[in-house]
mmCIF file of C-alpha atoms in Angstrom:
data_model
loop_
_atom_site.group_PDB
_atom_site.id
_atom_site.type_symbol
_atom_site.label_atom_id
_atom_site.label_comp_id
_atom_site.label_asym_id
_atom_site.label_seq_id
_atom_site.Cartn_x
_atom_site.Cartn_y
_atom_site.Cartn_z
ATOM 1 C CA MET E 9 129.132 103.322 45.772
ATOM 2 C CA SER E 10 128.705 106.799 47.264
ATOM 3 C CA ARG E 11 128.632 107.390 51.010
ATOM 4 C CA ARG E 12 124.965 108.374 50.791
ATOM 5 C CA SER E 13 123.914 105.235 48.934
ATOM 6 C CA GLY E 14 126.065 103.091 51.215
ATOM 7 C CA ILE E 15 124.390 104.267 54.406
ATOM 8 C CA LEU E 16 120.975 103.951 52.730
ATOM 9 C CA GLU E 17 121.735 100.328 51.882
ATOM 10 C CA PHE E 18 122.703 99.710 55.507
ATOM 11 C CA ALA E 19 119.536 101.385 56.846
ATOM 12 C CA VAL E 20 117.202 99.560 54.453
ATOM 13 C CA LEU E 21 118.700 96.156 55.242
ATOM 14 C CA GLY E 22 118.565 96.917 58.968
ATOM 15 C CA LEU E 23 114.916 97.963 58.933
ATOM 16 C CA LEU E 24 113.867 94.999 56.788
ATOM 17 C CA ARG E 25 115.675 92.674 59.174
ATOM 18 C CA GLU E 26 113.035 93.677 61.735
ATOM 19 C CA SER E 27 110.117 92.886 59.415
ATOM 20 C CA PRO E 28 109.127 92.946 55.730
ATOM 21 C CA MET E 29 107.733 96.294 54.508
ATOM 22 C CA HIS E 30 106.402 97.892 51.370
ATOM 23 C CA GLY E 31 108.130 100.934 49.945
ATOM 24 C CA TYR E 32 105.899 103.591 51.479
ATOM 25 C CA GLU E 33 106.174 102.095 54.968
ATOM 26 C CA LEU E 34 109.941 101.750 54.568
ATOM 27 C CA ARG E 35 110.312 105.391 53.526
ATOM 28 C CA LYS E 36 108.185 106.452 56.495
ATOM 29 C CA ARG E 37 110.437 104.511 58.885
ATOM 30 C CA LEU E 38 113.522 106.085 57.321
ATOM 31 C CA ASN E 39 112.005 109.530 57.831
ATOM 32 C CA THR E 40 110.761 109.071 61.387
ATOM 33 C CA SER E 41 113.265 106.674 62.959
ATOM 34 C CA LEU E 42 116.436 107.801 61.208
ATOM 35 C CA GLY E 43 116.507 111.585 61.132
ATOM 36 C CA VAL E 44 119.280 111.775 58.541
ATOM 37 C CA PHE E 45 116.741 110.625 55.933
ATOM 38 C CA ARG E 46 114.082 113.249 56.690
ATOM 39 C CA ALA E 47 114.447 114.828 53.254
ATOM 40 C CA PHE E 48 114.696 111.503 51.462
ATOM 41 C CA SER E 49 112.673 110.877 48.297
ATOM 42 C CA TYR E 50 111.217 107.908 46.477
ATOM 43 C CA GLY E 51 113.571 108.799 43.636
ATOM 44 C CA SER E 52 116.497 107.724 45.827
ATOM 45 C CA LEU E 53 114.866 104.841 47.685
ATOM 46 C CA TYR E 54 113.506 102.745 44.838
ATOM 47 C CA PRO E 55 116.762 102.520 42.832
ATOM 48 C CA CYS E 56 118.386 101.309 46.058
ATOM 49 C CA LEU E 57 115.666 98.678 46.543
ATOM 50 C CA LYS E 58 116.035 97.494 42.947
ATOM 51 C CA THR E 59 119.803 97.179 43.407
ATOM 52 C CA LEU E 60 119.363 95.168 46.616
ATOM 53 C CA VAL E 61 116.886 92.880 44.838
ATOM 54 C CA ALA E 62 119.306 92.431 41.917
ATOM 55 C CA ASN E 63 122.080 91.515 44.368
ATOM 56 C CA GLY E 64 119.873 88.832 45.916
ATOM 57 C CA TRP E 65 119.663 90.582 49.286
ATOM 58 C CA LEU E 66 115.925 91.315 49.007
ATOM 59 C CA ILE E 67 112.971 89.657 47.333
ATOM 60 C CA GLU E 68 109.762 91.282 46.170
ATOM 61 C CA GLU E 69 106.447 89.777 47.236
ATOM 62 C CA PRO E 70 102.837 90.839 46.661
ATOM 63 C CA GLY E 71 101.125 92.478 49.631
ATOM 64 C CA ASN E 72 99.388 90.079 52.004
ATOM 65 C CA ALA E 73 96.327 92.226 52.642
ATOM 66 C CA SER E 74 93.572 90.842 50.393
ATOM 67 C CA GLU E 75 91.389 93.918 50.826
ATOM 68 C CA GLU E 76 94.268 96.112 49.731
ATOM 69 C CA ALA E 77 94.813 93.954 46.651
ATOM 70 C CA VAL E 78 91.105 94.080 45.727
ATOM 71 C CA ALA E 79 90.988 97.855 46.204
ATOM 72 C CA ALA E 80 94.073 98.269 44.030
ATOM 73 C CA THR E 81 92.560 96.092 41.304
ATOM 74 C CA LEU E 82 89.288 98.021 41.308
ATOM 75 C CA ALA E 83 91.172 101.292 41.125
ATOM 76 C CA GLY E 84 93.363 100.063 38.302
ATOM 77 C CA ARG E 85 96.511 100.209 40.425
ATOM 78 C CA ARG E 86 99.104 97.569 41.120
ATOM 79 C CA ALA E 87 99.034 95.999 44.577
ATOM 80 C CA LYS E 88 101.832 97.182 46.845
ATOM 81 C CA ILE E 89 105.050 95.213 46.709
ATOM 82 C CA VAL E 90 106.488 93.993 49.991
ATOM 83 C CA TYR E 91 110.261 93.746 50.358
ATOM 84 C CA ARG E 92 111.644 90.877 52.412
ATOM 85 C CA LEU E 93 115.241 90.243 53.499
ATOM 86 C CA THR E 94 116.848 87.060 52.175
ATOM 87 C CA ALA E 95 119.396 84.903 53.998
ATOM 88 C CA GLU E 96 122.086 86.524 51.850
ATOM 89 C CA GLY E 97 120.690 89.935 52.802
ATOM 90 C CA LYS E 98 121.003 89.094 56.494
ATOM 91 C CA GLU E 99 124.622 88.101 55.955
ATOM 92 C CA ARG E 100 125.242 91.362 54.089
ATOM 93 C CA PHE E 101 123.752 93.385 56.942
ATOM 94 C CA GLU E 102 125.866 91.508 59.498
ATOM 95 C CA GLU E 103 128.925 92.314 57.411
ATOM 96 C CA LEU E 104 128.053 96.019 57.266
ATOM 97 C CA LEU E 105 127.214 95.997 60.983
ATOM 98 C CA SER E 106 130.752 94.880 61.811
ATOM 99 C CA HIS E 107 132.416 97.753 59.924
ATOM 100 C CA THR E 108 134.148 100.259 62.183
ATOM 101 C CA GLY E 109 136.035 102.439 59.702
ATOM 102 C CA PRO E 110 135.975 106.266 59.616
ATOM 103 C CA ASP E 111 132.660 106.381 57.723
ATOM 104 C CA SER E 112 130.886 104.812 60.705
ATOM 105 C CA TRP E 113 131.547 107.818 62.936
ATOM 106 C CA GLU E 114 131.051 110.648 60.441
ATOM 107 C CA ASP E 115 128.114 113.012 61.007
ATOM 108 C CA GLU E 116 125.755 111.480 58.451
ATOM 109 C CA HIS E 117 126.573 107.845 59.235
ATOM 110 C CA PHE E 118 126.923 107.856 63.005
ATOM 111 C CA GLY E 119 123.251 108.503 63.792
ATOM 112 C CA VAL E 120 122.195 105.602 61.565
ATOM 113 C CA ARG E 121 124.824 103.274 63.016
ATOM 114 C CA PHE E 122 123.765 104.263 66.530
ATOM 115 C CA ALA E 123 120.122 103.447 65.710
ATOM 116 C CA PHE E 124 121.170 99.805 65.199
ATOM 117 C CA PHE E 125 123.433 99.527 68.238
ATOM 118 C CA GLY E 126 120.949 97.107 69.782
ATOM 119 C CA GLN E 127 121.984 94.605 67.090
ATOM 120 C CA THR E 128 125.693 95.457 67.282
ATOM 121 C CA SER E 129 128.315 93.641 69.345
ATOM 122 C CA ARG E 130 129.832 95.510 72.303
ATOM 123 C CA ASP E 131 133.352 95.643 70.847
ATOM 124 C CA VAL E 132 132.062 97.182 67.614
ATOM 125 C CA ARG E 133 129.953 99.680 69.573
ATOM 126 C CA MET E 134 133.036 100.686 71.532
ATOM 127 C CA ARG E 135 135.134 101.246 68.403
ATOM 128 C CA VAL E 136 132.427 103.342 66.777
ATOM 129 C CA LEU E 137 131.834 105.422 69.927
ATOM 130 C CA GLU E 138 135.537 106.004 70.484
ATOM 131 C CA GLY E 139 136.037 106.894 66.830
ATOM 132 C CA ARG E 140 133.171 109.372 66.970
ATOM 133 C CA ARG E 141 134.555 110.939 70.140
ATOM 134 C CA SER E 142 138.015 111.264 68.613
ATOM 135 C CA ARG E 143 136.587 112.915 65.517
ATOM 136 C CA LEU E 144 134.589 115.425 67.567
ATOM 137 C CA GLU E 145 137.552 116.212 69.816
ATOM 138 C CA GLU E 146 139.587 117.024 66.707
ATOM 139 C CA ARG E 147 136.767 119.248 65.447
ATOM 140 C CA LEU E 148 136.461 120.969 68.803
ATOM 141 C CA ALA E 149 140.190 121.737 68.904
ATOM 142 C CA LYS E 150 139.999 123.305 65.432
ATOM 143 C CA MET E 151 136.941 125.356 66.401
ATOM 144 C CA ARG E 152 138.664 126.692 69.505
ATOM 145 C CA ALA E 153 141.804 127.581 67.552
ATOM 146 C CA SER E 154 139.765 129.326 64.875
ATOM 147 C CA LEU E 155 137.764 131.273 67.437
ATOM 148 C CA ALA E 156 140.936 132.388 69.206
ATOM 149 C CA ARG E 157 142.338 133.722 65.915
ATOM 150 C CA THR E 158 139.221 135.517 64.721
ATOM 151 C CA ARG E 159 137.506 136.577 67.963
ATOM 152 C CA GLU E 160 138.483 140.253 67.604
ATOM 153 C CA ARG E 161 137.104 140.439 64.058
ATOM 154 C CA LEU E 162 133.716 138.903 64.777
ATOM 155 C CA ASP E 163 130.584 140.823 65.654
ATOM 156 C CA ASP E 164 128.590 139.760 68.716
ATOM 157 C CA TYR E 165 126.078 137.611 66.801
ATOM 158 C CA THR E 166 128.677 135.709 64.777
ATOM 159 C CA LEU E 167 130.668 135.171 67.947
ATOM 160 C CA GLU E 168 127.607 133.815 69.720
ATOM 161 C CA LEU E 169 126.930 131.468 66.812
ATOM 162 C CA GLN E 170 130.498 130.159 67.032
ATOM 163 C CA ARG E 171 130.089 129.577 70.758
ATOM 164 C CA HIS E 172 126.802 127.783 70.201
ATOM 165 C CA GLY E 173 128.464 125.417 67.744
ATOM 166 C CA MET E 174 131.255 124.677 70.189
ATOM 167 C CA GLU E 175 128.820 124.029 73.020
ATOM 168 C CA SER E 176 126.893 121.565 70.837
ATOM 169 C CA VAL E 177 130.050 119.605 70.092
ATOM 170 C CA GLU E 178 131.078 119.701 73.763
ATOM 171 C CA ARG E 179 127.674 118.294 74.781
ATOM 172 C CA GLU E 180 128.008 115.399 72.369
ATOM 173 C CA VAL E 181 131.524 114.647 73.603
ATOM 174 C CA ARG E 182 130.226 114.494 77.196
ATOM 175 C CA TRP E 183 127.394 112.220 76.057
ATOM 176 C CA LEU E 184 129.859 109.934 74.275
ATOM 177 C CA ASN E 185 132.072 109.825 77.366
ATOM 178 C CA GLU E 186 129.131 108.571 79.429
ATOM 179 C CA LEU E 187 128.174 105.950 76.842
ATOM 180 C CA ILE E 188 131.757 104.712 76.623
ATOM 181 C CA GLU E 189 131.996 104.563 80.406
ATOM 182 C CA SER E 190 128.769 102.570 80.492
ATOM 183 C CA GLU E 191 130.010 100.136 77.844
ATOM 184 C CA ARG E 192 133.290 99.653 79.681
ATOM 185 C CA ALA E 193 131.380 98.864 82.849
ATOM 186 C CA GLY E 194 129.756 95.996 80.981
ATOM 187 C CA ARG E 195 126.238 97.454 80.925
ATOM 188 C CA ASP E 196 124.266 97.261 77.731
ATOM 189 C CA GLN E 197 122.546 100.613 77.228
ATOM 190 C CA ARG E 198 119.151 98.978 76.734
ATOM 191 C CA ASP E 199 119.296 97.024 79.996
ATOM 192 C CA GLU E 200 118.048 98.251 83.337
ATOM 193 C CA PRO E 201 120.572 100.391 85.252
ATOM 194 C CA ALA E 202 122.999 98.525 87.478
ATOM 195 C CA GLY E 203 121.460 97.423 90.758
ATOM 196 C CA GLN E 204 117.852 97.698 89.623
ATOM 197 C CA ASP E 205 117.486 93.922 89.250
ATOM 198 C CA ARG E 206 117.544 93.516 93.018
ATOM 199 C CA MET E 207 115.544 95.136 95.769
ATOM 200 C CA PRO E 208 117.591 97.844 97.529
ATOM 201 C CA GLU E 209 117.507 98.389 101.244
ATOM 202 C CA GLN E 210 114.614 100.654 102.128
ATOM 203 C CA GLY E 211 114.211 103.140 104.896
ATOM 204 C CA PRO E 212 110.991 103.180 106.875
ATOM 205 C CA ASP E 213 109.521 106.022 104.844
ATOM 206 C CA ARG E 214 110.812 105.101 101.388
ATOM 207 C CA SER E 215 109.085 103.105 98.704
ATOM 208 C CA PRO E 216 110.862 100.776 96.273
ATOM 209 C CA GLU E 217 110.231 103.339 93.518
ATOM 210 C CA GLN E 218 111.991 106.054 95.516
ATOM 211 C CA ASP E 219 115.005 103.837 96.147
ATOM 212 C CA ARG E 220 115.551 102.996 92.512
ATOM 213 C CA SER E 221 118.069 105.100 90.643
ATOM 214 C CA GLY E 222 118.887 105.672 86.965
ATOM 215 C CA ASP E 223 116.794 106.470 83.920
ATOM 216 C CA ALA E 224 113.894 104.274 82.933
ATOM 217 C CA ASP E 225 115.328 103.579 79.455
ATOM 218 C CA GLY E 226 118.565 102.111 80.833
ATOM 219 C CA LEU E 227 120.816 104.774 79.328
ATOM 220 C CA PRO E 228 123.305 106.469 81.631
ATOM 221 C CA ARG E 229 122.097 109.535 83.488
ATOM 222 C CA HIS E 230 123.203 112.625 81.578
ATOM 223 C CA ARG E 231 124.580 115.583 83.420
ATOM 224 C CA GLY E 232 123.855 119.008 82.049
ATOM 225 C CA GLY E 233 120.717 118.287 80.038
ATOM 226 C CA SER E 234 119.268 115.739 77.652
ATOM 227 C CA ARG E 235 121.471 113.689 75.350
ATOM 228 C CA PRO E 236 122.002 115.294 71.928
ATOM 229 C CA ASP E 237 120.642 114.020 68.653
ATOM 230 C CA PRO E 238 123.674 112.520 66.809
ATOM 231 C CA SER E 239 122.241 113.832 63.530
ATOM 232 C CA ASP E 240 121.770 117.369 64.914
ATOM 233 C CA ASP E 241 123.145 119.771 62.329
ATOM 234 C CA THR E 242 124.452 122.074 65.076
ATOM 235 C CA ALA E 243 126.995 119.450 66.022
ATOM 236 C CA LYS E 244 128.517 119.282 62.581
#
């Protein structure tokens, strides 16, 4: 199985674990929720679905919407097929979710793995985050060494492009450092920030809202700008 088909299998099983979907809806979720699949086609998705069905990890069911079925019949089209995860499919996804090898922190895979961190155990999250950070630190060291060797031969625009690439990697490393620090502190990134579950002491002119700290989404506060998109091509 290729890396591309492997991460597609993981993403499809993960999305169908949330709810059954038909092919068009599934492709839309892959495009919008998981940026790495923005250029994905039906030609790649449906063979994957057929393979998952053949393996017993998915089952095909007719659409539940009666109006949709009637409209399809009148138009001479087949009703949409809904794909549902089986018990064996859930076990397969749990198995894939526990993997922490090098593929899980590569550019193409990391963004997809991160999208399912809410279903991933803390120790697995830590291994994936630390592996990703290590990989980017290696890349950053190579970029710096290359820039030091070739700086004098580069024109201003190529040099600026090299710097931009390095800055993108540096931003992601800082972001990973904050996530790892948060995980080590025992805070799940989807929970409220530490201390927000109790009422802080308030001064006479401060409201509870003013006394609260941290971001509303529970992720650690990021210094130096917004957190990067793990699938951002500039960080590769």
